[in-house]
mmCIF file with all atom_site columns, C-alpha atoms in Angstrom:
data_model
loop_
_atom_site.group_PDB
_atom_site.id
_atom_site.type_symbol
_atom_site.label_atom_id
_atom_site.label_alt_id
_atom_site.label_comp_id
_atom_site.label_asym_id
_atom_site.label_entity_id
_atom_site.label_seq_id
_atom_site.pdbx_PDB_ins_code
_atom_site.Cartn_x
_atom_site.Cartn_y
_atom_site.Cartn_z
_atom_site.occupancy
_atom_site.B_iso_or_equiv
_atom_site.pdbx_formal_charge
_atom_site.auth_seq_id
_atom_site.auth_comp_id
_atom_site.auth_asym_id
_atom_site.auth_atom_id
_atom_site.pdbx_PDB_model_num
ATOM 1   C CA . MET A 1 1   ? 74.827 87.707  106.608 1.00 0.00 ? 1   MET A CA 1
ATOM 2   C CA . GLU A 1 2   ? 77.850 89.750  105.521 1.00 0.00 ? 2   GLU A CA 1
ATOM 3   C CA . GLU A 1 3   ? 77.035 89.044  101.871 1.00 0.00 ? 3   GLU A CA 1
ATOM 4   C CA . ILE A 1 4   ? 73.407 90.089  102.419 1.00 0.00 ? 4   ILE A CA 1
ATOM 5   C CA . GLN A 1 5   ? 74.587 93.322  104.094 1.00 0.00 ? 5   GLN A CA 1
ATOM 6   C CA . LYS A 1 6   ? 76.693 94.092  101.030 1.00 0.00 ? 6   LYS A CA 1
ATOM 7   C CA . ILE A 1 7   ? 73.721 93.513  98.722  1.00 0.00 ? 7   ILE A CA 1
ATOM 8   C CA . LEU A 1 8   ? 71.529 95.697  100.945 1.00 0.00 ? 8   LEU A CA 1
ATOM 9   C CA . GLU A 1 9   ? 74.053 98.530  100.725 1.00 0.00 ? 9   GLU A CA 1
ATOM 10  C CA . GLU A 1 10  ? 74.033 98.189  96.929  1.00 0.00 ? 10  GLU A CA 1
ATOM 11  C CA . LEU A 1 11  ? 70.235 98.163  97.012  1.00 0.00 ? 11  LEU A CA 1
ATOM 12  C CA . LYS A 1 12  ? 70.205 101.359 99.082  1.00 0.00 ? 12  LYS A CA 1
ATOM 13  C CA . PHE A 1 13  ? 72.492 102.986 96.502  1.00 0.00 ? 13  PHE A CA 1
ATOM 14  C CA . GLU A 1 14  ? 70.272 101.847 93.599  1.00 0.00 ? 14  GLU A CA 1
ATOM 15  C CA . ILE A 1 15  ? 67.153 103.198 95.290  1.00 0.00 ? 15  ILE A CA 1
ATOM 16  C CA . GLY A 1 16  ? 68.899 106.535 95.659  1.00 0.00 ? 16  GLY A CA 1
ATOM 17  C CA . THR A 1 17  ? 69.481 106.645 91.893  1.00 0.00 ? 17  THR A CA 1
ATOM 18  C CA . THR A 1 18  ? 65.812 106.442 90.930  1.00 0.00 ? 18  THR A CA 1
ATOM 19  C CA . ASP A 1 19  ? 64.632 109.575 89.135  1.00 0.00 ? 19  ASP A CA 1
ATOM 20  C CA . ALA A 1 20  ? 62.456 110.676 92.064  1.00 0.00 ? 20  ALA A CA 1
ATOM 21  C CA . LEU A 1 21  ? 65.295 110.447 94.587  1.00 0.00 ? 21  LEU A CA 1
ATOM 22  C CA . LYS A 1 22  ? 68.566 111.073 92.767  1.00 0.00 ? 22  LYS A CA 1
ATOM 23  C CA . ASP A 1 23  ? 68.453 114.866 92.877  1.00 0.00 ? 23  ASP A CA 1
ATOM 24  C CA . THR A 1 24  ? 67.286 115.128 96.467  1.00 0.00 ? 24  THR A CA 1
ATOM 25  C CA . LYS A 1 25  ? 69.229 115.044 99.699  1.00 0.00 ? 25  LYS A CA 1
ATOM 26  C CA . GLU A 1 26  ? 66.782 112.565 101.197 1.00 0.00 ? 26  GLU A CA 1
ATOM 27  C CA . LYS A 1 27  ? 68.251 109.844 103.338 1.00 0.00 ? 27  LYS A CA 1
ATOM 28  C CA . ILE A 1 28  ? 67.494 106.347 102.094 1.00 0.00 ? 28  ILE A CA 1
ATOM 29  C CA . VAL A 1 29  ? 66.610 104.006 104.965 1.00 0.00 ? 29  VAL A CA 1
ATOM 30  C CA . LEU A 1 30  ? 65.723 100.455 103.944 1.00 0.00 ? 30  LEU A CA 1
ATOM 31  C CA . GLY A 1 31  ? 63.763 99.834  107.125 1.00 0.00 ? 31  GLY A CA 1
ATOM 32  C CA . THR A 1 32  ? 63.957 99.290  110.842 1.00 0.00 ? 32  THR A CA 1
ATOM 33  C CA . GLY A 1 33  ? 63.971 96.250  113.049 1.00 0.00 ? 33  GLY A CA 1
ATOM 34  C CA . ASN A 1 34  ? 65.343 92.747  112.731 1.00 0.00 ? 34  ASN A CA 1
ATOM 35  C CA . PHE A 1 35  ? 66.053 91.953  109.087 1.00 0.00 ? 35  PHE A CA 1
ATOM 36  C CA . THR A 1 36  ? 66.104 88.240  109.931 1.00 0.00 ? 36  THR A CA 1
ATOM 37  C CA . GLY A 1 37  ? 62.716 88.379  111.694 1.00 0.00 ? 37  GLY A CA 1
ATOM 38  C CA . ASN A 1 38  ? 59.725 86.313  110.660 1.00 0.00 ? 38  ASN A CA 1
ATOM 39  C CA . VAL A 1 39  ? 57.407 89.258  109.950 1.00 0.00 ? 39  VAL A CA 1
ATOM 40  C CA . LEU A 1 40  ? 57.838 92.041  107.396 1.00 0.00 ? 40  LEU A CA 1
ATOM 41  C CA . PHE A 1 41  ? 55.562 95.075  107.686 1.00 0.00 ? 41  PHE A CA 1
ATOM 42  C CA . ILE A 1 42  ? 55.363 97.066  104.439 1.00 0.00 ? 42  ILE A CA 1
ATOM 43  C CA . GLY A 1 43  ? 53.721 100.482 104.306 1.00 0.00 ? 43  GLY A CA 1
ATOM 44  C CA . ASP A 1 44  ? 53.621 103.667 102.287 1.00 0.00 ? 44  ASP A CA 1
ATOM 45  C CA . ASP A 1 45  ? 53.885 105.934 105.299 1.00 0.00 ? 45  ASP A CA 1
ATOM 46  C CA . VAL A 1 46  ? 56.909 108.184 105.784 1.00 0.00 ? 46  VAL A CA 1
ATOM 47  C CA . ASN A 1 47  ? 56.305 108.203 109.550 1.00 0.00 ? 47  ASN A CA 1
ATOM 48  C CA . LEU A 1 48  ? 56.836 104.487 110.166 1.00 0.00 ? 48  LEU A CA 1
ATOM 49  C CA . TYR A 1 49  ? 60.489 105.001 111.124 1.00 0.00 ? 49  TYR A CA 1
ATOM 50  C CA . ILE A 1 50  ? 63.385 107.440 111.060 1.00 0.00 ? 50  ILE A CA 1
ATOM 51  C CA . ASP A 1 51  ? 66.343 105.061 111.138 1.00 0.00 ? 51  ASP A CA 1
ATOM 52  C CA . GLU A 1 52  ? 67.382 101.408 111.284 1.00 0.00 ? 52  GLU A CA 1
ATOM 53  C CA . ASN A 1 53  ? 67.279 101.289 115.100 1.00 0.00 ? 53  ASN A CA 1
ATOM 54  C CA . PHE A 1 54  ? 63.559 101.638 115.821 1.00 0.00 ? 54  PHE A CA 1
ATOM 55  C CA . LYS A 1 55  ? 63.826 105.413 116.101 1.00 0.00 ? 55  LYS A CA 1
ATOM 56  C CA . VAL A 1 56  ? 60.429 106.989 115.419 1.00 0.00 ? 56  VAL A CA 1
ATOM 57  C CA . LYS A 1 57  ? 58.886 110.406 115.815 1.00 0.00 ? 57  LYS A CA 1
ATOM 58  C CA . PRO A 1 58  ? 56.894 110.790 119.049 1.00 0.00 ? 58  PRO A CA 1
ATOM 59  C CA . GLY A 1 59  ? 53.188 110.472 118.326 1.00 0.00 ? 59  GLY A CA 1
ATOM 60  C CA . SER A 1 60  ? 53.813 109.002 114.858 1.00 0.00 ? 60  SER A CA 1
ATOM 61  C CA . SER A 1 61  ? 52.188 106.027 113.178 1.00 0.00 ? 61  SER A CA 1
ATOM 62  C CA . GLY A 1 62  ? 55.504 104.185 113.610 1.00 0.00 ? 62  GLY A CA 1
ATOM 63  C CA . GLU A 1 63  ? 55.398 104.696 117.372 1.00 0.00 ? 63  GLU A CA 1
ATOM 64  C CA . PHE A 1 64  ? 51.756 103.540 117.375 1.00 0.00 ? 64  PHE A CA 1
ATOM 65  C CA . LEU A 1 65  ? 52.604 100.363 115.403 1.00 0.00 ? 65  LEU A CA 1
ATOM 66  C CA . ILE A 1 66  ? 55.611 99.484  117.550 1.00 0.00 ? 66  ILE A CA 1
ATOM 67  C CA . LYS A 1 67  ? 53.680 100.055 120.808 1.00 0.00 ? 67  LYS A CA 1
ATOM 68  C CA . LEU A 1 68  ? 50.837 97.828  119.626 1.00 0.00 ? 68  LEU A CA 1
ATOM 69  C CA . CYS A 1 69  ? 53.312 95.147  118.556 1.00 0.00 ? 69  CYS A CA 1
ATOM 70  C CA . ASP A 1 70  ? 54.844 95.286  122.047 1.00 0.00 ? 70  ASP A CA 1
ATOM 71  C CA . ILE A 1 71  ? 51.429 94.980  123.698 1.00 0.00 ? 71  ILE A CA 1
ATOM 72  C CA . VAL A 1 72  ? 50.334 92.053  121.527 1.00 0.00 ? 72  VAL A CA 1
ATOM 73  C CA . GLY A 1 73  ? 53.650 90.267  122.152 1.00 0.00 ? 73  GLY A CA 1
ATOM 74  C CA . LEU A 1 74  ? 55.345 90.778  118.806 1.00 0.00 ? 74  LEU A CA 1
ATOM 75  C CA . LEU A 1 75  ? 58.878 91.398  119.967 1.00 0.00 ? 75  LEU A CA 1
ATOM 76  C CA . PRO A 1 76  ? 61.332 93.667  118.107 1.00 0.00 ? 76  PRO A CA 1
ATOM 77  C CA . GLU A 1 77  ? 63.336 90.588  117.111 1.00 0.00 ? 77  GLU A CA 1
ATOM 78  C CA . ASP A 1 78  ? 60.211 89.181  115.416 1.00 0.00 ? 78  ASP A CA 1
ATOM 79  C CA . TYR A 1 79  ? 59.758 91.863  112.779 1.00 0.00 ? 79  TYR A CA 1
ATOM 80  C CA . TYR A 1 80  ? 61.134 94.379  110.317 1.00 0.00 ? 80  TYR A CA 1
ATOM 81  C CA . ILE A 1 81  ? 59.327 97.477  109.030 1.00 0.00 ? 81  ILE A CA 1
ATOM 82  C CA . THR A 1 82  ? 59.898 98.965  105.591 1.00 0.00 ? 82  THR A CA 1
ATOM 83  C CA . THR A 1 83  ? 58.222 101.363 103.195 1.00 0.00 ? 83  THR A CA 1
ATOM 84  C CA . LEU A 1 84  ? 57.778 101.324 99.455  1.00 0.00 ? 84  LEU A CA 1
ATOM 85  C CA . THR A 1 85  ? 60.071 104.301 98.815  1.00 0.00 ? 85  THR A CA 1
ATOM 86  C CA . LYS A 1 86  ? 62.571 103.974 101.703 1.00 0.00 ? 86  LYS A CA 1
ATOM 87  C CA . SER A 1 87  ? 62.450 107.778 101.881 1.00 0.00 ? 87  SER A CA 1
ATOM 88  C CA . GLU A 1 88  ? 60.152 110.666 102.753 1.00 0.00 ? 88  GLU A CA 1
ATOM 89  C CA . LYS A 1 89  ? 58.306 110.393 99.445  1.00 0.00 ? 89  LYS A CA 1
ATOM 90  C CA . ASN A 1 90  ? 54.974 108.647 99.040  1.00 0.00 ? 90  ASN A CA 1
ATOM 91  C CA . TYR A 1 91  ? 54.816 105.882 96.465  1.00 0.00 ? 91  TYR A CA 1
ATOM 92  C CA . ARG A 1 92  ? 51.499 106.956 94.954  1.00 0.00 ? 92  ARG A CA 1
ATOM 93  C CA . GLU A 1 93  ? 52.966 110.376 94.082  1.00 0.00 ? 93  GLU A CA 1
ATOM 94  C CA . LEU A 1 94  ? 55.800 108.935 91.955  1.00 0.00 ? 94  LEU A CA 1
ATOM 95  C CA . GLU A 1 95  ? 56.081 108.470 88.200  1.00 0.00 ? 95  GLU A CA 1
ATOM 96  C CA . GLU A 1 96  ? 55.347 104.989 86.819  1.00 0.00 ? 96  GLU A CA 1
ATOM 97  C CA . LYS A 1 97  ? 59.017 104.275 86.005  1.00 0.00 ? 97  LYS A CA 1
ATOM 98  C CA . ASP A 1 98  ? 60.043 105.003 89.599  1.00 0.00 ? 98  ASP A CA 1
ATOM 99  C CA . LYS A 1 99  ? 57.191 102.846 90.877  1.00 0.00 ? 99  LYS A CA 1
ATOM 100 C CA . ARG A 1 100 ? 58.353 99.920  88.728  1.00 0.00 ? 100 ARG A CA 1
ATOM 101 C CA . ASP A 1 101 ? 61.961 100.338 89.878  1.00 0.00 ? 101 ASP A CA 1
ATOM 102 C CA . LEU A 1 102 ? 61.015 100.599 93.550  1.00 0.00 ? 102 LEU A CA 1
ATOM 103 C CA . LYS A 1 103 ? 58.759 97.560  93.282  1.00 0.00 ? 103 LYS A CA 1
ATOM 104 C CA . GLU A 1 104 ? 61.670 95.604  91.842  1.00 0.00 ? 104 GLU A CA 1
ATOM 105 C CA . TYR A 1 105 ? 63.919 96.744  94.707  1.00 0.00 ? 105 TYR A CA 1
ATOM 106 C CA . LEU A 1 106 ? 61.240 95.776  97.222  1.00 0.00 ? 106 LEU A CA 1
ATOM 107 C CA . MET A 1 107 ? 61.089 92.273  95.710  1.00 0.00 ? 107 MET A CA 1
ATOM 108 C CA . VAL A 1 108 ? 64.870 91.979  96.095  1.00 0.00 ? 108 VAL A CA 1
ATOM 109 C CA . GLN A 1 109 ? 64.569 93.102  99.714  1.00 0.00 ? 109 GLN A CA 1
ATOM 110 C CA . ILE A 1 110 ? 61.821 90.535  100.357 1.00 0.00 ? 110 ILE A CA 1
ATOM 111 C CA . SER A 1 111 ? 63.823 87.724  98.772  1.00 0.00 ? 111 SER A CA 1
ATOM 112 C CA . LEU A 1 112 ? 66.880 88.622  100.873 1.00 0.00 ? 112 LEU A CA 1
ATOM 113 C CA . MET A 1 113 ? 64.846 88.765  104.072 1.00 0.00 ? 113 MET A CA 1
ATOM 114 C CA . ASN A 1 114 ? 62.680 85.738  103.259 1.00 0.00 ? 114 ASN A CA 1
ATOM 115 C CA . PRO A 1 115 ? 60.038 86.469  105.924 1.00 0.00 ? 115 PRO A CA 1
ATOM 116 C CA . LYS A 1 116 ? 57.419 83.940  106.934 1.00 0.00 ? 116 LYS A CA 1
ATOM 117 C CA . VAL A 1 117 ? 54.681 86.594  107.019 1.00 0.00 ? 117 VAL A CA 1
ATOM 118 C CA . ILE A 1 118 ? 54.261 89.867  105.140 1.00 0.00 ? 118 ILE A CA 1
ATOM 119 C CA . VAL A 1 119 ? 51.880 92.438  106.545 1.00 0.00 ? 119 VAL A CA 1
ATOM 120 C CA . SER A 1 120 ? 50.612 94.911  103.988 1.00 0.00 ? 120 SER A CA 1
ATOM 121 C CA . LEU A 1 121 ? 49.773 98.182  105.697 1.00 0.00 ? 121 LEU A CA 1
ATOM 122 C CA . GLY A 1 122 ? 47.059 99.474  103.391 1.00 0.00 ? 122 GLY A CA 1
ATOM 123 C CA . GLN A 1 123 ? 45.394 98.809  100.071 1.00 0.00 ? 123 GLN A CA 1
ATOM 124 C CA . ASP A 1 124 ? 48.096 100.369 97.872  1.00 0.00 ? 124 ASP A CA 1
ATOM 125 C CA . VAL A 1 125 ? 50.741 97.989  99.200  1.00 0.00 ? 125 VAL A CA 1
ATOM 126 C CA . ALA A 1 126 ? 48.364 95.044  98.834  1.00 0.00 ? 126 ALA A CA 1
ATOM 127 C CA . GLU A 1 127 ? 47.666 95.856  95.196  1.00 0.00 ? 127 GLU A CA 1
ATOM 128 C CA . LEU A 1 128 ? 51.367 96.227  94.480  1.00 0.00 ? 128 LEU A CA 1
ATOM 129 C CA . LEU A 1 129 ? 52.170 92.847  96.049  1.00 0.00 ? 129 LEU A CA 1
ATOM 130 C CA . LEU A 1 130 ? 49.178 90.974  94.644  1.00 0.00 ? 130 LEU A CA 1
ATOM 131 C CA . GLU A 1 131 ? 49.315 92.705  91.241  1.00 0.00 ? 131 GLU A CA 1
ATOM 132 C CA . ARG A 1 132 ? 45.545 93.011  91.156  1.00 0.00 ? 132 ARG A CA 1
ATOM 133 C CA . GLU A 1 133 ? 42.720 95.120  92.494  1.00 0.00 ? 133 GLU A CA 1
ATOM 134 C CA . PHE A 1 134 ? 42.296 94.415  96.183  1.00 0.00 ? 134 PHE A CA 1
ATOM 135 C CA . LYS A 1 135 ? 38.784 94.393  97.635  1.00 0.00 ? 135 LYS A CA 1
ATOM 136 C CA . PHE A 1 136 ? 39.824 95.812  100.968 1.00 0.00 ? 136 PHE A CA 1
ATOM 137 C CA . LEU A 1 137 ? 36.633 95.418  102.994 1.00 0.00 ? 137 LEU A CA 1
ATOM 138 C CA . GLN A 1 138 ? 36.139 91.813  101.843 1.00 0.00 ? 138 GLN A CA 1
ATOM 139 C CA . GLU A 1 139 ? 39.761 90.630  101.980 1.00 0.00 ? 139 GLU A CA 1
ATOM 140 C CA . LYS A 1 140 ? 41.333 92.605  104.841 1.00 0.00 ? 140 LYS A CA 1
ATOM 141 C CA . GLY A 1 141 ? 42.544 90.526  107.755 1.00 0.00 ? 141 GLY A CA 1
ATOM 142 C CA . LYS A 1 142 ? 42.526 87.214  105.878 1.00 0.00 ? 142 LYS A CA 1
ATOM 143 C CA . VAL A 1 143 ? 45.735 85.212  105.727 1.00 0.00 ? 143 VAL A CA 1
ATOM 144 C CA . MET A 1 144 ? 46.631 84.466  102.115 1.00 0.00 ? 144 MET A CA 1
ATOM 145 C CA . ASN A 1 145 ? 49.345 82.400  100.530 1.00 0.00 ? 145 ASN A CA 1
ATOM 146 C CA . TRP A 1 146 ? 51.659 84.695  98.632  1.00 0.00 ? 146 TRP A CA 1
ATOM 147 C CA . LYS A 1 147 ? 54.853 83.645  96.857  1.00 0.00 ? 147 LYS A CA 1
ATOM 148 C CA . GLY A 1 148 ? 56.706 80.582  98.030  1.00 0.00 ? 148 GLY A CA 1
ATOM 149 C CA . ASP A 1 149 ? 55.749 79.721  101.571 1.00 0.00 ? 149 ASP A CA 1
ATOM 150 C CA . ILE A 1 150 ? 55.201 83.362  102.537 1.00 0.00 ? 150 ILE A CA 1
ATOM 151 C CA . LYS A 1 151 ? 51.865 84.276  104.104 1.00 0.00 ? 151 LYS A CA 1
ATOM 152 C CA . LEU A 1 152 ? 50.323 87.675  103.431 1.00 0.00 ? 152 LEU A CA 1
ATOM 153 C CA . LEU A 1 153 ? 47.902 89.574  105.616 1.00 0.00 ? 153 LEU A CA 1
ATOM 154 C CA . VAL A 1 154 ? 46.522 92.948  104.591 1.00 0.00 ? 154 VAL A CA 1
ATOM 155 C CA . THR A 1 155 ? 45.419 95.381  107.256 1.00 0.00 ? 155 THR A CA 1
ATOM 156 C CA . TYR A 1 156 ? 44.853 99.092  107.610 1.00 0.00 ? 156 TYR A CA 1
ATOM 157 C CA . ASP A 1 157 ? 47.573 101.628 107.057 1.00 0.00 ? 157 ASP A CA 1
ATOM 158 C CA . ALA A 1 158 ? 49.061 102.276 110.517 1.00 0.00 ? 158 ALA A CA 1
ATOM 159 C CA . ASN A 1 159 ? 48.458 106.025 110.229 1.00 0.00 ? 159 ASN A CA 1
ATOM 160 C CA . PHE A 1 160 ? 44.782 105.461 109.363 1.00 0.00 ? 160 PHE A CA 1
ATOM 161 C CA . ALA A 1 161 ? 44.393 103.092 112.336 1.00 0.00 ? 161 ALA A CA 1
ATOM 162 C CA . LYS A 1 162 ? 46.113 105.613 114.629 1.00 0.00 ? 162 LYS A CA 1
ATOM 163 C CA . LYS A 1 163 ? 43.879 108.479 113.473 1.00 0.00 ? 163 LYS A CA 1
ATOM 164 C CA . SER A 1 164 ? 40.776 106.315 113.901 1.00 0.00 ? 164 SER A CA 1
ATOM 165 C CA . ARG A 1 165 ? 41.818 105.475 117.442 1.00 0.00 ? 165 ARG A CA 1
ATOM 166 C CA . ASP A 1 166 ? 42.664 109.116 118.196 1.00 0.00 ? 166 ASP A CA 1
ATOM 167 C CA . ASP A 1 167 ? 39.292 110.274 116.843 1.00 0.00 ? 167 ASP A CA 1
ATOM 168 C CA . GLY A 1 168 ? 37.084 107.429 118.048 1.00 0.00 ? 168 GLY A CA 1
ATOM 169 C CA . GLY A 1 169 ? 38.898 106.067 121.078 1.00 0.00 ? 169 GLY A CA 1
ATOM 170 C CA . LYS A 1 170 ? 40.127 102.563 121.818 1.00 0.00 ? 170 LYS A CA 1
ATOM 171 C CA . ARG A 1 171 ? 36.841 101.050 120.673 1.00 0.00 ? 171 ARG A CA 1
ATOM 172 C CA . ALA A 1 172 ? 36.907 102.612 117.184 1.00 0.00 ? 172 ALA A CA 1
ATOM 173 C CA . LYS A 1 173 ? 36.170 99.831  114.685 1.00 0.00 ? 173 LYS A CA 1
ATOM 174 C CA . VAL A 1 174 ? 39.301 100.406 112.601 1.00 0.00 ? 174 VAL A CA 1
ATOM 175 C CA . ALA A 1 175 ? 41.517 100.411 115.705 1.00 0.00 ? 175 ALA A CA 1
ATOM 176 C CA . VAL A 1 176 ? 39.877 97.223  117.014 1.00 0.00 ? 176 VAL A CA 1
ATOM 177 C CA . ASP A 1 177 ? 40.261 95.521  113.617 1.00 0.00 ? 177 ASP A CA 1
ATOM 178 C CA . PHE A 1 178 ? 43.915 96.615  113.389 1.00 0.00 ? 178 PHE A CA 1
ATOM 179 C CA . TRP A 1 179 ? 44.542 95.219  116.875 1.00 0.00 ? 179 TRP A CA 1
ATOM 180 C CA . GLY A 1 180 ? 42.853 91.965  115.867 1.00 0.00 ? 180 GLY A CA 1
ATOM 181 C CA . ASP A 1 181 ? 45.039 91.707  112.772 1.00 0.00 ? 181 ASP A CA 1
ATOM 182 C CA . LEU A 1 182 ? 48.183 92.127  114.895 1.00 0.00 ? 182 LEU A CA 1
ATOM 183 C CA . LYS A 1 183 ? 46.964 89.323  117.185 1.00 0.00 ? 183 LYS A CA 1
ATOM 184 C CA . THR A 1 184 ? 46.412 87.152  114.085 1.00 0.00 ? 184 THR A CA 1
ATOM 185 C CA . ILE A 1 185 ? 50.014 87.808  113.029 1.00 0.00 ? 185 ILE A CA 1
ATOM 186 C CA . LYS A 1 186 ? 51.281 86.916  116.512 1.00 0.00 ? 186 LYS A CA 1
ATOM 187 C CA . ASN A 1 187 ? 49.325 83.639  116.427 1.00 0.00 ? 187 ASN A CA 1
ATOM 188 C CA . LEU A 1 188 ? 50.522 82.915  112.909 1.00 0.00 ? 188 LEU A CA 1
ATOM 189 C CA . ILE A 1 189 ? 54.207 83.173  113.753 1.00 0.00 ? 189 ILE A CA 1
ATOM 190 C CA . GLU A 1 190 ? 53.693 81.023  116.835 1.00 0.00 ? 190 GLU A CA 1
ATOM 191 C CA . GLU A 1 191 ? 52.390 78.282  114.521 1.00 0.00 ? 191 GLU A CA 1
ATOM 192 C CA . ILE A 1 192 ? 55.375 78.523  112.180 1.00 0.00 ? 192 ILE A CA 1
#
């Protein structure tokens, strides 16, 4: 694990040298949670975490995701949460060169973690991972085989699910579907 930590530190440095991030004072945070967990959540939401120790902003999408994971029985040691940019920038707002570089760094991070299940939080992440157009309404919530033995499940962006629940209550369709997808992930890792 010491060797992986060293590579992760180098990766953090490399991410900070991308054109979009090199001239900013933004803190690069690779993710939060258990890096050796079975589940990797990937989003493009700057509010998924603040630091490596599950620190989140009160009322944020990160707090919402972590609370739902707790309720469904996904324990903190089961998962790791990361974003595409590892910073307060949104991936879709970046130049193509930065997107390519950050995708490459994400693939390194995935290979180092070697999760059993990847959860794509939103369509943009799904299209990046699958390298194709993703038909969200038809394919969301289905467990797919990704690279190697890694399973991939695409669900709603956590912020979108949180807003839907806030606006429509606990029975809002998006919130119910998101909850169902988390239960699918819990069942999936129990089978592994």
